Amino acid sequence: MAKVWLVAKQEYQRIAGKKSFLISTLGIPILFIGLMVVIALITLFSEDGRPIGYVDHAGILQPDALVTIGQDTKHYVEIIPYEDEATAMAALEAGDLQGYYVIPTDYLNAPSVERVTLEGPMSDRGRSDFWDFMRANLVRQLPEAEAHRLYEGANLSLRTVDGKRHASDADFISALFPIVAAILFFISVMSIGGYMLQAVSDEKENRTMEVLMTTLSPEQLMGGKALGLLGVVLTQIGLWGLTLAIGLVVAPLFIADFPKITIPWSMAIVGALYFLPSLALISGMMIAIGATVTETRQGQQISGILNLAFTFPMFFLMVILGNPNHPFAVALSLFPTTAFITVLLRWGFTAIPAWQMILSWLLLVGTAWISIRFAAQVFRLGMLHYGQPLTLKGILTALRQSRQGV
């Protein structure tokens, strides 16, 4: 086992030390941070923080209405009442207001108001805060519970029939998480597949493998490479995830109406359980491809097709989301290469039976283990046929040898 870890460490350092890896790994966080800075600067310098005025001809507005129903007004734009439109216009022309509203006498019978500005529209925050102020005034005479319910408005919630899954219209992360995870998985598949294919093919071409094979078994060599490249991919994803987490913490400090984020931990745990064996599976497959070809270019052509086997569920995204318990979706959940993405997509919208989860995971882990063992056997056979591509008969021979060695 010590040799496996030694190979893994060497492979990790070799890949992580490349300029291309550093650029691709750090480029996305730097781009994300730059985007957040630009958004923050635009928000700070373009948001009009001047007060909003109003002239209440209907006599229905009270300045302390938001406080009355228990709202914290320290984040709201200041809202100032005026006796008449002439006074409000004077304040507007003096630059003391960004605009004001005129509430007509018959507002309760014909709910329509007039908005007056001079230099373009009011800020989004200003309009939003004033309508919160209006709602608070319209419900303040009601009992406290009813006033709060009407002020908050409708909150659509979705539940599965058995009640085991719940999502609200504010909980967009639960719906977005599988899509983000699928994109990260696609990037991971491309990364680890490319790294593994290149590592095996290049070292075959320069005959480094022949030296390594004098001290390592194929299983130790391939297992170590797979572990090292898994570490490389996890480093990338960990750094990207940390950057995203920091962004989600910092964003509410600059964006007033930034939605509250609730992390779907159950979905994240399920994703982690499927993620690692899925990467091990693609590693084994790429090792086998690298061992069967004589040039890296040939392997890249084959790996492009193989990558589709792991991202196949994305082509049927609407079908899976529309009916997550359809037999087709269940079949994709059980098939090892499509299990990760399909299970996450279904998990957010239905309660997956326990037997499907257990069987799906066991099939994935078992297939990943077999793929690594099989890849080692194919690699051994490829070394014996140096400079020649393996035939289908040769691959089947390696598979038979692998079964005999299990």
mmCIF file of C-alpha atoms in Angstrom:
data_model
loop_
_atom_site.group_PDB
_atom_site.id
_atom_site.type_symbol
_atom_site.label_atom_id
_atom_site.label_comp_id
_atom_site.label_asym_id
_atom_site.label_seq_id
_atom_site.Cartn_x
_atom_site.Cartn_y
_atom_site.Cartn_z
ATOM 1 C CA MET A 1 0.000 0.000 0.000
ATOM 2 C CA ALA A 2 2.959 2.299 0.664
ATOM 3 C CA LYS A 3 3.960 2.090 -3.000
ATOM 4 C CA VAL A 4 0.438 3.015 -4.063
ATOM 5 C CA TRP A 5 0.516 6.152 -1.915
ATOM 6 C CA LEU A 6 3.989 6.993 -3.190
ATOM 7 C CA VAL A 7 2.776 6.814 -6.799
ATOM 8 C CA ALA A 8 -0.313 8.854 -5.856
ATOM 9 C CA LYS A 9 1.835 11.563 -4.249
ATOM 10 C CA GLN A 10 4.174 11.709 -7.229
ATOM 11 C CA GLU A 11 1.283 11.885 -9.702
ATOM 12 C CA TYR A 12 -0.446 14.615 -7.703
ATOM 13 C CA GLN A 13 2.688 16.740 -7.522
ATOM 14 C CA ARG A 14 3.416 16.221 -11.199
ATOM 15 C CA ILE A 15 -0.034 17.374 -12.343
ATOM 16 C CA ALA A 16 -0.592 20.069 -9.683
ATOM 17 C CA GLY A 17 2.757 21.636 -10.494
ATOM 18 C CA LYS A 18 1.943 22.255 -14.152
ATOM 19 C CA LYS A 19 1.230 25.818 -15.255
ATOM 20 C CA SER A 20 -1.822 24.649 -17.196
ATOM 21 C CA PHE A 21 -3.296 23.137 -14.019
ATOM 22 C CA LEU A 22 -2.633 26.270 -11.976
ATOM 23 C CA ILE A 23 -4.173 28.481 -14.665
ATOM 24 C CA SER A 24 -7.297 26.331 -15.024
ATOM 25 C CA THR A 25 -7.677 25.873 -11.251
ATOM 26 C CA LEU A 26 -7.080 29.468 -10.188
ATOM 27 C CA GLY A 27 -8.570 31.083 -13.288
ATOM 28 C CA ILE A 28 -12.204 30.325 -12.396
ATOM 29 C CA PRO A 29 -11.970 31.643 -8.785
ATOM 30 C CA ILE A 30 -10.145 34.768 -9.952
ATOM 31 C CA LEU A 31 -12.788 35.339 -12.624
ATOM 32 C CA PHE A 32 -15.566 34.767 -10.076
ATOM 33 C CA ILE A 33 -13.981 37.146 -7.548
ATOM 34 C CA GLY A 34 -13.509 39.767 -10.259
ATOM 35 C CA LEU A 35 -17.156 39.430 -11.247
ATOM 36 C CA MET A 36 -18.274 39.819 -7.621
ATOM 37 C CA VAL A 37 -16.114 42.927 -7.229
ATOM 38 C CA VAL A 38 -17.573 44.475 -10.383
ATOM 39 C CA ILE A 39 -21.130 43.737 -9.218
ATOM 40 C CA ALA A 40 -20.382 45.193 -5.777
ATOM 41 C CA LEU A 41 -18.891 48.360 -7.273
ATOM 42 C CA ILE A 42 -21.817 48.800 -9.645
ATOM 43 C CA THR A 43 -24.225 48.329 -6.750
ATOM 44 C CA LEU A 44 -22.413 50.782 -4.508
ATOM 45 C CA PHE A 45 -21.958 53.544 -7.058
ATOM 46 C CA SER A 46 -25.151 53.223 -9.084
ATOM 47 C CA GLU A 47 -27.686 52.645 -6.297
ATOM 48 C CA ASP A 48 -29.511 55.852 -5.404
ATOM 49 C CA GLY A 49 -29.794 56.010 -1.634
ATOM 50 C CA ARG A 50 -31.741 59.284 -1.443
ATOM 51 C CA PRO A 51 -35.153 59.232 0.296
ATOM 52 C CA ILE A 52 -38.504 58.548 -1.353
ATOM 53 C CA GLY A 53 -41.331 61.017 -0.785
ATOM 54 C CA TYR A 54 -45.104 60.631 -0.902
ATOM 55 C CA VAL A 55 -48.214 62.792 -0.844
ATOM 56 C CA ASP A 56 -51.158 60.939 0.726
ATOM 57 C CA HIS A 57 -54.457 62.465 -0.441
ATOM 58 C CA ALA A 58 -56.323 59.323 0.712
ATOM 59 C CA GLY A 59 -55.115 59.610 4.314
ATOM 60 C CA ILE A 60 -54.283 55.913 4.613
ATOM 61 C CA LEU A 61 -50.509 55.951 5.177
ATOM 62 C CA GLN A 62 -48.745 56.073 8.538
ATOM 63 C CA PRO A 63 -44.949 56.671 8.629
ATOM 64 C CA ASP A 64 -44.397 53.971 11.293
ATOM 65 C CA ALA A 65 -46.406 51.231 9.567
ATOM 66 C CA LEU A 66 -43.359 48.993 8.937
ATOM 67 C CA VAL A 67 -42.348 49.200 12.587
ATOM 68 C CA THR A 68 -45.929 48.458 13.662
ATOM 69 C CA ILE A 69 -45.900 45.053 11.951
ATOM 70 C CA GLY A 70 -42.430 44.253 13.294
ATOM 71 C CA GLN A 71 -40.178 45.056 10.316
ATOM 72 C CA ASP A 72 -36.620 46.286 10.809
ATOM 73 C CA THR A 73 -36.408 49.553 8.859
ATOM 74 C CA LYS A 74 -32.650 50.178 9.134
ATOM 75 C CA HIS A 75 -32.058 48.623 5.698
ATOM 76 C CA TYR A 76 -34.909 50.545 4.039
ATOM 77 C CA VAL A 77 -34.628 53.738 2.006
ATOM 78 C CA GLU A 78 -35.997 56.641 4.053
ATOM 79 C CA ILE A 79 -39.617 57.399 3.174
ATOM 80 C CA ILE A 80 -40.779 60.983 3.869
ATOM 81 C CA PRO A 81 -44.399 62.273 3.879
ATOM 82 C CA TYR A 82 -45.268 65.693 2.344
ATOM 83 C CA GLU A 83 -48.351 67.811 2.825
ATOM 84 C CA ASP A 84 -48.834 68.630 -0.866
ATOM 85 C CA GLU A 85 -47.318 68.062 -4.274
ATOM 86 C CA ALA A 86 -45.739 71.500 -4.448
ATOM 87 C CA THR A 87 -43.625 70.800 -1.356
ATOM 88 C CA ALA A 88 -42.642 67.374 -2.649
ATOM 89 C CA MET A 89 -41.723 68.845 -6.047
ATOM 90 C CA ALA A 90 -39.557 71.474 -4.401
ATOM 91 C CA ALA A 91 -37.654 68.796 -2.487
ATOM 92 C CA LEU A 92 -37.288 66.771 -5.689
ATOM 93 C CA GLU A 93 -35.940 69.770 -7.644
ATOM 94 C CA ALA A 94 -33.512 70.523 -4.825
ATOM 95 C CA GLY A 95 -32.101 67.001 -5.187
ATOM 96 C CA ASP A 96 -33.269 65.869 -1.751
ATOM 97 C CA LEU A 97 -35.430 63.070 -3.219
ATOM 98 C CA GLN A 98 -35.004 60.538 -5.984
ATOM 99 C CA GLY A 99 -38.755 60.764 -6.570
ATOM 100 C CA TYR A 100 -42.140 60.815 -4.887
ATOM 101 C CA TYR A 101 -45.527 59.106 -5.109
ATOM 102 C CA VAL A 102 -48.978 60.672 -5.153
ATOM 103 C CA ILE A 103 -51.756 58.573 -3.612
ATOM 104 C CA PRO A 104 -55.150 59.789 -4.907
ATOM 105 C CA THR A 105 -58.188 60.311 -2.726
ATOM 106 C CA ASP A 106 -60.077 57.270 -4.097
ATOM 107 C CA TYR A 107 -57.090 54.906 -3.889
ATOM 108 C CA LEU A 108 -58.987 52.220 -1.957
ATOM 109 C CA ASN A 109 -61.617 52.054 -4.712
ATOM 110 C CA ALA A 110 -59.203 52.499 -7.633
ATOM 111 C CA PRO A 111 -55.730 51.339 -6.457
ATOM 112 C CA SER A 112 -53.466 53.371 -8.693
ATOM 113 C CA VAL A 113 -50.709 55.836 -7.775
ATOM 114 C CA GLU A 114 -48.620 58.403 -9.649
ATOM 115 C CA ARG A 115 -44.825 58.306 -9.516
ATOM 116 C CA VAL A 116 -42.887 61.543 -10.172
ATOM 117 C CA THR A 117 -39.163 61.684 -11.008
ATOM 118 C CA LEU A 118 -36.866 64.139 -12.778
ATOM 119 C CA GLU A 119 -33.694 62.262 -13.785
ATOM 120 C CA GLY A 120 -34.907 58.856 -14.889
ATOM 121 C CA PRO A 121 -36.548 56.055 -12.918
ATOM 122 C CA MET A 122 -36.175 55.462 -9.205
ATOM 123 C CA SER A 123 -33.751 52.817 -8.001
ATOM 124 C CA ASP A 124 -35.020 49.242 -7.775
ATOM 125 C CA ARG A 125 -34.420 49.310 -4.050
ATOM 126 C CA GLY A 126 -36.389 52.529 -3.671
ATOM 127 C CA ARG A 127 -39.414 51.176 -5.551
ATOM 128 C CA SER A 128 -39.294 47.890 -3.650
ATOM 129 C CA ASP A 129 -39.053 49.599 -0.263
ATOM 130 C CA PHE A 130 -41.960 51.924 -1.010
ATOM 131 C CA TRP A 131 -44.237 49.066 -2.012
ATOM 132 C CA ASP A 132 -43.270 47.248 1.186
ATOM 133 C CA PHE A 133 -44.294 50.427 2.988
ATOM 134 C CA MET A 134 -47.619 50.483 1.126
ATOM 135 C CA ARG A 135 -48.375 46.845 1.956
ATOM 136 C CA ALA A 136 -47.547 47.410 5.605
ATOM 137 C CA ASN A 137 -50.044 50.298 5.741
ATOM 138 C CA LEU A 138 -52.796 48.321 4.046
ATOM 139 C CA VAL A 139 -52.572 45.416 6.512
ATOM 140 C CA ARG A 140 -51.651 47.228 9.746
ATOM 141 C CA GLN A 141 -55.264 47.403 10.978
ATOM 142 C CA LEU A 142 -55.632 43.621 10.862
ATOM 143 C CA PRO A 143 -54.775 41.182 13.684
ATOM 144 C CA GLU A 144 -51.016 40.610 13.965
ATOM 145 C CA ALA A 145 -50.980 37.078 12.527
ATOM 146 C CA GLU A 146 -53.119 38.042 9.536
ATOM 147 C CA ALA A 147 -51.117 41.233 8.963
ATOM 148 C CA HIS A 148 -47.829 39.311 8.820
ATOM 149 C CA ARG A 149 -49.292 36.662 6.512
ATOM 150 C CA LEU A 150 -50.675 39.205 4.029
ATOM 151 C CA TYR A 151 -47.533 41.333 4.178
ATOM 152 C CA GLU A 152 -45.246 38.388 3.346
ATOM 153 C CA GLY A 153 -47.471 37.335 0.437
ATOM 154 C CA ALA A 154 -47.745 33.937 -1.207
ATOM 155 C CA ASN A 155 -45.070 31.304 -0.595
ATOM 156 C CA LEU A 156 -45.444 28.343 -2.917
ATOM 157 C CA SER A 157 -44.305 25.032 -1.453
ATOM 158 C CA LEU A 158 -43.917 21.746 -3.289
ATOM 159 C CA ARG A 159 -44.136 18.380 -1.539
ATOM 160 C CA THR A 160 -43.957 14.836 -2.784
ATOM 161 C CA VAL A 161 -47.003 12.658 -2.140
ATOM 162 C CA ASP A 162 -45.264 10.821 0.692
ATOM 163 C CA GLY A 163 -44.110 14.105 2.243
ATOM 164 C CA LYS A 164 -40.425 13.137 2.216
ATOM 165 C CA ARG A 165 -39.343 15.917 -0.137
ATOM 166 C CA HIS A 166 -40.155 19.583 0.270
ATOM 167 C CA ALA A 167 -39.145 22.661 -1.678
ATOM 168 C CA SER A 168 -40.343 26.254 -1.701
ATOM 169 C CA ASP A 169 -40.112 28.935 -4.337
ATOM 170 C CA ALA A 170 -37.441 30.647 -2.200
ATOM 171 C CA ASP A 171 -35.396 27.452 -1.921
ATOM 172 C CA PHE A 172 -33.961 27.622 -5.404
ATOM 173 C CA ILE A 173 -30.694 25.977 -4.317
ATOM 174 C CA SER A 174 -32.376 22.563 -4.083
ATOM 175 C CA ALA A 175 -33.382 22.845 -7.726
ATOM 176 C CA LEU A 176 -30.102 24.425 -8.809
ATOM 177 C CA PHE A 177 -27.773 22.077 -6.904
ATOM 178 C CA PRO A 178 -28.148 19.057 -9.247
ATOM 179 C CA ILE A 179 -27.456 21.251 -12.290
ATOM 180 C CA VAL A 180 -24.350 22.787 -10.696
ATOM 181 C CA ALA A 181 -23.194 19.341 -9.539
ATOM 182 C CA ALA A 182 -23.692 17.973 -13.051
ATOM 183 C CA ILE A 183 -21.588 20.790 -14.525
ATOM 184 C CA LEU A 184 -18.816 20.219 -11.963
ATOM 185 C CA PHE A 185 -18.964 16.496 -12.627
ATOM 186 C CA PHE A 186 -18.678 17.095 -16.361
ATOM 187 C CA ILE A 187 -15.611 19.276 -15.774
ATOM 188 C CA SER A 188 -14.186 16.613 -13.475
ATOM 189 C CA VAL A 189 -14.765 13.868 -16.019
ATOM 190 C CA MET A 190 -13.048 15.908 -18.698
ATOM 191 C CA SER A 191 -10.156 16.785 -16.390
ATOM 192 C CA ILE A 192 -9.432 13.416 -14.860
ATOM 193 C CA GLY A 193 -10.049 11.636 -18.146
ATOM 194 C CA GLY A 194 -7.637 13.884 -19.993
ATOM 195 C CA TYR A 195 -4.980 13.735 -17.270
ATOM 196 C CA MET A 196 -5.173 9.960 -16.919
ATOM 197 C CA LEU A 197 -5.189 9.286 -20.637
ATOM 198 C CA GLN A 198 -2.228 11.573 -21.191
ATOM 199 C CA ALA A 199 -0.296 10.159 -18.231
ATOM 200 C CA VAL A 200 -0.641 6.553 -19.403
ATOM 201 C CA SER A 201 -0.165 7.231 -23.114
ATOM 202 C CA ASP A 202 2.813 9.576 -22.726
ATOM 203 C CA GLU A 203 4.659 7.286 -20.362
ATOM 204 C CA LYS A 204 4.028 4.397 -22.687
ATOM 205 C CA GLU A 205 5.435 6.378 -25.588
ATOM 206 C CA ASN A 206 8.616 7.407 -23.746
ATOM 207 C CA ARG A 207 8.894 3.919 -22.187
ATOM 208 C CA THR A 208 8.937 5.227 -18.609
ATOM 209 C CA MET A 209 6.515 2.453 -17.726
ATOM 210 C CA GLU A 210 9.090 -0.201 -18.460
ATOM 211 C CA VAL A 211 11.297 1.178 -15.701
ATOM 212 C CA LEU A 212 8.418 1.512 -13.241
ATOM 213 C CA MET A 213 7.206 -2.012 -13.902
ATOM 214 C CA THR A 214 10.449 -3.420 -12.474
ATOM 215 C CA THR A 215 9.439 -2.288 -8.976
ATOM 216 C CA LEU A 216 5.634 -1.979 -9.129
ATOM 217 C CA SER A 217 2.790 -4.259 -10.078
ATOM 218 C CA PRO A 218 0.229 -2.952 -12.617
ATOM 219 C CA GLU A 219 -2.373 -2.752 -9.852
ATOM 220 C CA GLN A 220 -0.104 -0.649 -7.629
ATOM 221 C CA LEU A 221 0.888 1.651 -10.485
ATOM 222 C CA MET A 222 -2.635 2.204 -11.808
ATOM 223 C CA GLY A 223 -4.176 2.455 -8.346
ATOM 224 C CA GLY A 224 -1.624 5.080 -7.346
ATOM 225 C CA LYS A 225 -2.194 7.106 -10.505
ATOM 226 C CA ALA A 226 -5.964 6.961 -9.995
ATOM 227 C CA LEU A 227 -5.649 8.162 -6.385
ATOM 228 C CA GLY A 228 -3.288 10.958 -7.376
ATOM 229 C CA LEU A 229 -5.586 12.217 -10.093
ATOM 230 C CA LEU A 230 -8.600 11.967 -7.798
ATOM 231 C CA GLY A 231 -6.701 14.265 -5.440
ATOM 232 C CA VAL A 232 -6.049 16.678 -8.298
ATOM 233 C CA VAL A 233 -9.730 16.874 -9.214
ATOM 234 C CA LEU A 234 -10.839 17.184 -5.581
ATOM 235 C CA THR A 235 -8.365 20.046 -5.130
ATOM 236 C CA GLN A 236 -9.917 21.871 -8.070
ATOM 237 C CA ILE A 237 -13.479 21.325 -6.911
ATOM 238 C CA GLY A 238 -12.599 22.169 -3.297
ATOM 239 C CA LEU A 239 -11.066 25.486 -4.302
ATOM 240 C CA TRP A 240 -14.005 26.344 -6.554
ATOM 241 C CA GLY A 241 -16.468 25.373 -3.827
ATOM 242 C CA LEU A 242 -14.638 27.500 -1.251
ATOM 243 C CA THR A 243 -14.715 30.476 -3.621
ATOM 244 C CA LEU A 244 -18.444 29.997 -4.194
ATOM 245 C CA ALA A 245 -19.104 29.721 -0.449
ATOM 246 C CA ILE A 246 -17.204 32.953 0.223
ATOM 247 C CA GLY A 247 -19.162 34.635 -2.560
ATOM 248 C CA LEU A 248 -22.473 33.543 -1.027
ATOM 249 C CA VAL A 249 -21.402 34.950 2.348
ATOM 250 C CA VAL A 250 -20.151 38.275 0.940
ATOM 251 C CA ALA A 251 -22.956 38.862 -1.597
ATOM 252 C CA PRO A 252 -25.693 39.723 0.972
ATOM 253 C CA LEU A 253 -23.443 42.501 2.307
ATOM 254 C CA PHE A 254 -23.748 44.355 -1.012
ATOM 255 C CA ILE A 255 -27.041 43.091 -2.452
ATOM 256 C CA ALA A 256 -29.981 44.045 -0.251
ATOM 257 C CA ASP A 257 -32.491 41.547 -1.641
ATOM 258 C CA PHE A 258 -30.081 38.627 -1.974
ATOM 259 C CA PRO A 259 -32.067 35.447 -1.275
ATOM 260 C CA LYS A 260 -31.444 33.397 1.835
ATOM 261 C CA ILE A 261 -29.418 30.305 0.965
ATOM 262 C CA THR A 262 -30.261 26.953 2.514
ATOM 263 C CA ILE A 263 -27.764 24.235 1.649
ATOM 264 C CA PRO A 264 -29.456 20.880 0.873
ATOM 265 C CA TRP A 265 -27.125 18.801 3.043
ATOM 266 C CA SER A 266 -28.842 15.493 2.330
ATOM 267 C CA MET A 267 -28.360 16.036 -1.400
ATOM 268 C CA ALA A 268 -24.743 17.078 -0.858
ATOM 269 C CA ILE A 269 -24.005 13.908 1.114
ATOM 270 C CA VAL A 270 -25.611 11.720 -1.543
ATOM 271 C CA GLY A 271 -23.608 13.532 -4.204
ATOM 272 C CA ALA A 272 -20.348 12.910 -2.307
ATOM 273 C CA LEU A 273 -21.142 9.190 -1.953
ATOM 274 C CA TYR A 274 -21.620 8.862 -5.717
ATOM 275 C CA PHE A 275 -18.956 11.324 -6.815
ATOM 276 C CA LEU A 276 -15.805 9.473 -5.739
ATOM 277 C CA PRO A 277 -16.665 6.031 -7.162
ATOM 278 C CA SER A 278 -17.819 7.711 -10.389
ATOM 279 C CA LEU A 279 -14.416 9.361 -10.759
ATOM 280 C CA ALA A 280 -12.723 6.031 -9.976
ATOM 281 C CA LEU A 281 -14.802 4.430 -12.713
ATOM 282 C CA ILE A 282 -13.813 6.992 -15.338
ATOM 283 C CA SER A 283 -10.184 6.657 -14.213
ATOM 284 C CA GLY A 284 -10.214 2.917 -14.826
ATOM 285 C CA MET A 285 -11.805 3.351 -18.222
ATOM 286 C CA MET A 286 -9.293 5.987 -19.273
ATOM 287 C CA ILE A 287 -6.393 3.819 -18.116
ATOM 288 C CA ALA A 288 -7.712 0.991 -20.250
ATOM 289 C CA ILE A 289 -8.060 3.291 -23.263
ATOM 290 C CA GLY A 290 -4.565 4.671 -22.746
ATOM 291 C CA ALA A 291 -3.181 1.136 -22.592
ATOM 292 C CA THR A 292 -4.850 0.027 -25.822
ATOM 293 C CA VAL A 293 -3.703 2.891 -28.077
ATOM 294 C CA THR A 294 -0.235 3.716 -29.339
ATOM 295 C CA GLU A 295 -0.674 7.522 -29.429
ATOM 296 C CA THR A 296 -2.376 10.020 -27.135
ATOM 297 C CA ARG A 297 -4.341 11.490 -30.044
ATOM 298 C CA GLN A 298 -6.076 8.164 -30.688
ATOM 299 C CA GLY A 299 -7.128 7.907 -27.064
ATOM 300 C CA GLN A 300 -8.542 11.440 -27.022
ATOM 301 C CA GLN A 301 -10.909 10.587 -29.856
ATOM 302 C CA ILE A 302 -12.231 7.566 -27.975
ATOM 303 C CA SER A 303 -12.421 9.384 -24.629
ATOM 304 C CA GLY A 304 -14.638 12.077 -26.140
ATOM 305 C CA ILE A 305 -17.267 9.454 -26.869
ATOM 306 C CA LEU A 306 -16.793 7.852 -23.451
ATOM 307 C CA ASN A 307 -17.428 11.167 -21.694
ATOM 308 C CA LEU A 308 -20.926 11.191 -23.174
ATOM 309 C CA ALA A 309 -21.696 7.986 -21.287
ATOM 310 C CA PHE A 310 -21.309 9.897 -18.006
ATOM 311 C CA THR A 311 -23.189 13.045 -19.055
ATOM 312 C CA PHE A 312 -25.932 11.206 -20.976
ATOM 313 C CA PRO A 313 -28.720 12.106 -18.453
ATOM 314 C CA MET A 314 -28.305 15.808 -19.244
ATOM 315 C CA PHE A 315 -29.781 15.157 -22.696
ATOM 316 C CA PHE A 316 -32.959 13.944 -20.966
ATOM 317 C CA LEU A 317 -33.039 16.591 -18.250
ATOM 318 C CA MET A 318 -36.653 17.656 -18.822
ATOM 319 C CA VAL A 319 -37.835 14.041 -19.025
ATOM 320 C CA ILE A 320 -36.202 13.173 -15.695
ATOM 321 C CA LEU A 321 -37.418 16.317 -13.930
ATOM 322 C CA GLY A 322 -40.908 15.918 -15.379
ATOM 323 C CA ASN A 323 -41.278 12.331 -14.185
ATOM 324 C CA PRO A 324 -38.421 11.393 -11.838
ATOM 325 C CA ASN A 325 -39.946 7.968 -11.109
ATOM 326 C CA HIS A 326 -40.266 6.925 -14.754
ATOM 327 C CA PRO A 327 -38.723 3.504 -15.510
ATOM 328 C CA PHE A 328 -36.247 5.212 -17.830
ATOM 329 C CA ALA A 329 -35.050 7.469 -14.986
ATOM 330 C CA VAL A 330 -34.820 4.461 -12.663
ATOM 331 C CA ALA A 331 -32.758 2.588 -15.257
ATOM 332 C CA LEU A 332 -30.356 5.516 -15.595
ATOM 333 C CA SER A 333 -30.041 5.593 -11.789
ATOM 334 C CA LEU A 334 -28.963 1.971 -11.718
ATOM 335 C CA PHE A 335 -26.552 2.152 -14.655
ATOM 336 C CA PRO A 336 -23.069 2.976 -13.239
ATOM 337 C CA THR A 337 -21.959 5.675 -15.681
ATOM 338 C CA THR A 338 -25.230 7.634 -15.452
ATOM 339 C CA ALA A 339 -25.988 7.005 -11.765
ATOM 340 C CA PHE A 340 -24.397 10.130 -10.282
ATOM 341 C CA ILE A 341 -26.199 12.770 -12.312
ATOM 342 C CA THR A 342 -29.530 10.903 -12.470
ATOM 343 C CA VAL A 343 -29.709 10.236 -8.733
ATOM 344 C CA LEU A 344 -29.041 13.888 -7.918
ATOM 345 C CA LEU A 345 -31.648 15.093 -10.402
ATOM 346 C CA ARG A 346 -34.246 12.697 -8.984
ATOM 347 C CA TRP A 347 -33.291 13.364 -5.347
ATOM 348 C CA GLY A 348 -34.345 16.998 -5.559
ATOM 349 C CA PHE A 349 -37.846 16.203 -6.848
ATOM 350 C CA THR A 350 -38.873 12.824 -5.467
ATOM 351 C CA ALA A 351 -38.191 10.323 -2.707
ATOM 352 C CA ILE A 352 -36.010 7.601 -4.226
ATOM 353 C CA PRO A 353 -36.764 4.159 -2.743
ATOM 354 C CA ALA A 354 -34.015 2.838 -0.470
ATOM 355 C CA TRP A 355 -33.526 -0.317 -2.532
ATOM 356 C CA GLN A 356 -32.790 1.751 -5.630
ATOM 357 C CA MET A 357 -30.234 3.878 -3.793
ATOM 358 C CA ILE A 358 -28.478 0.872 -2.254
ATOM 359 C CA LEU A 359 -28.460 -1.156 -5.459
ATOM 360 C CA SER A 360 -27.351 1.827 -7.542
ATOM 361 C CA TRP A 361 -24.454 2.646 -5.218
ATOM 362 C CA LEU A 362 -23.304 -0.971 -4.925
ATOM 363 C CA LEU A 363 -23.359 -1.368 -8.710
ATOM 364 C CA LEU A 364 -21.361 1.841 -9.103
ATOM 365 C CA VAL A 365 -18.740 0.918 -6.493
ATOM 366 C CA GLY A 366 -18.466 -2.633 -7.811
ATOM 367 C CA THR A 367 -18.084 -1.452 -11.391
ATOM 368 C CA ALA A 368 -15.456 1.120 -10.358
ATOM 369 C CA TRP A 369 -13.426 -1.554 -8.565
ATOM 370 C CA ILE A 370 -13.683 -3.919 -11.529
ATOM 371 C CA SER A 371 -12.692 -1.138 -13.938
ATOM 372 C CA ILE A 372 -9.470 -0.447 -12.001
ATOM 373 C CA ARG A 373 -8.598 -4.172 -11.858
ATOM 374 C CA PHE A 374 -9.460 -4.631 -15.505
ATOM 375 C CA ALA A 375 -7.470 -1.524 -16.493
ATOM 376 C CA ALA A 376 -4.398 -2.945 -14.736
ATOM 377 C CA GLN A 377 -4.741 -6.192 -16.695
ATOM 378 C CA VAL A 378 -5.209 -4.355 -19.970
ATOM 379 C CA PHE A 379 -2.204 -2.198 -19.147
ATOM 380 C CA ARG A 380 -0.115 -5.285 -18.468
ATOM 381 C CA LEU A 381 -1.146 -6.710 -21.821
ATOM 382 C CA GLY A 382 -0.439 -3.379 -23.528
ATOM 383 C CA MET A 383 3.125 -3.416 -22.226
ATOM 384 C CA LEU A 384 3.620 -6.842 -23.752
ATOM 385 C CA HIS A 385 2.388 -5.490 -27.104
ATOM 386 C CA TYR A 386 4.453 -2.295 -27.036
ATOM 387 C CA GLY A 387 4.010 -0.198 -30.165
ATOM 388 C CA GLN A 388 0.956 -2.164 -31.308
ATOM 389 C CA PRO A 389 -2.694 -1.364 -30.647
ATOM 390 C CA LEU A 390 -4.571 -4.066 -28.754
ATOM 391 C CA THR A 391 -7.173 -6.028 -30.649
ATOM 392 C CA LEU A 392 -10.608 -6.905 -29.337
ATOM 393 C CA LYS A 393 -9.440 -10.471 -28.876
ATOM 394 C CA GLY A 394 -6.538 -9.254 -26.762
ATOM 395 C CA ILE A 395 -8.819 -7.129 -24.596
ATOM 396 C CA LEU A 396 -11.181 -10.053 -24.023
ATOM 397 C CA THR A 397 -8.176 -12.140 -23.039
ATOM 398 C CA ALA A 398 -7.199 -9.494 -20.487
ATOM 399 C CA LEU A 399 -10.763 -9.490 -19.142
ATOM 400 C CA ARG A 400 -10.692 -13.258 -18.729
ATOM 401 C CA GLN A 401 -7.370 -12.998 -16.898
ATOM 402 C CA SER A 402 -8.805 -10.305 -14.644
ATOM 403 C CA ARG A 403 -11.770 -12.508 -13.730
ATOM 404 C CA GLN A 404 -9.496 -15.401 -12.971
ATOM 405 C CA GLY A 405 -7.405 -13.209 -10.680
ATOM 406 C CA VAL A 406 -10.415 -11.926 -8.669
#
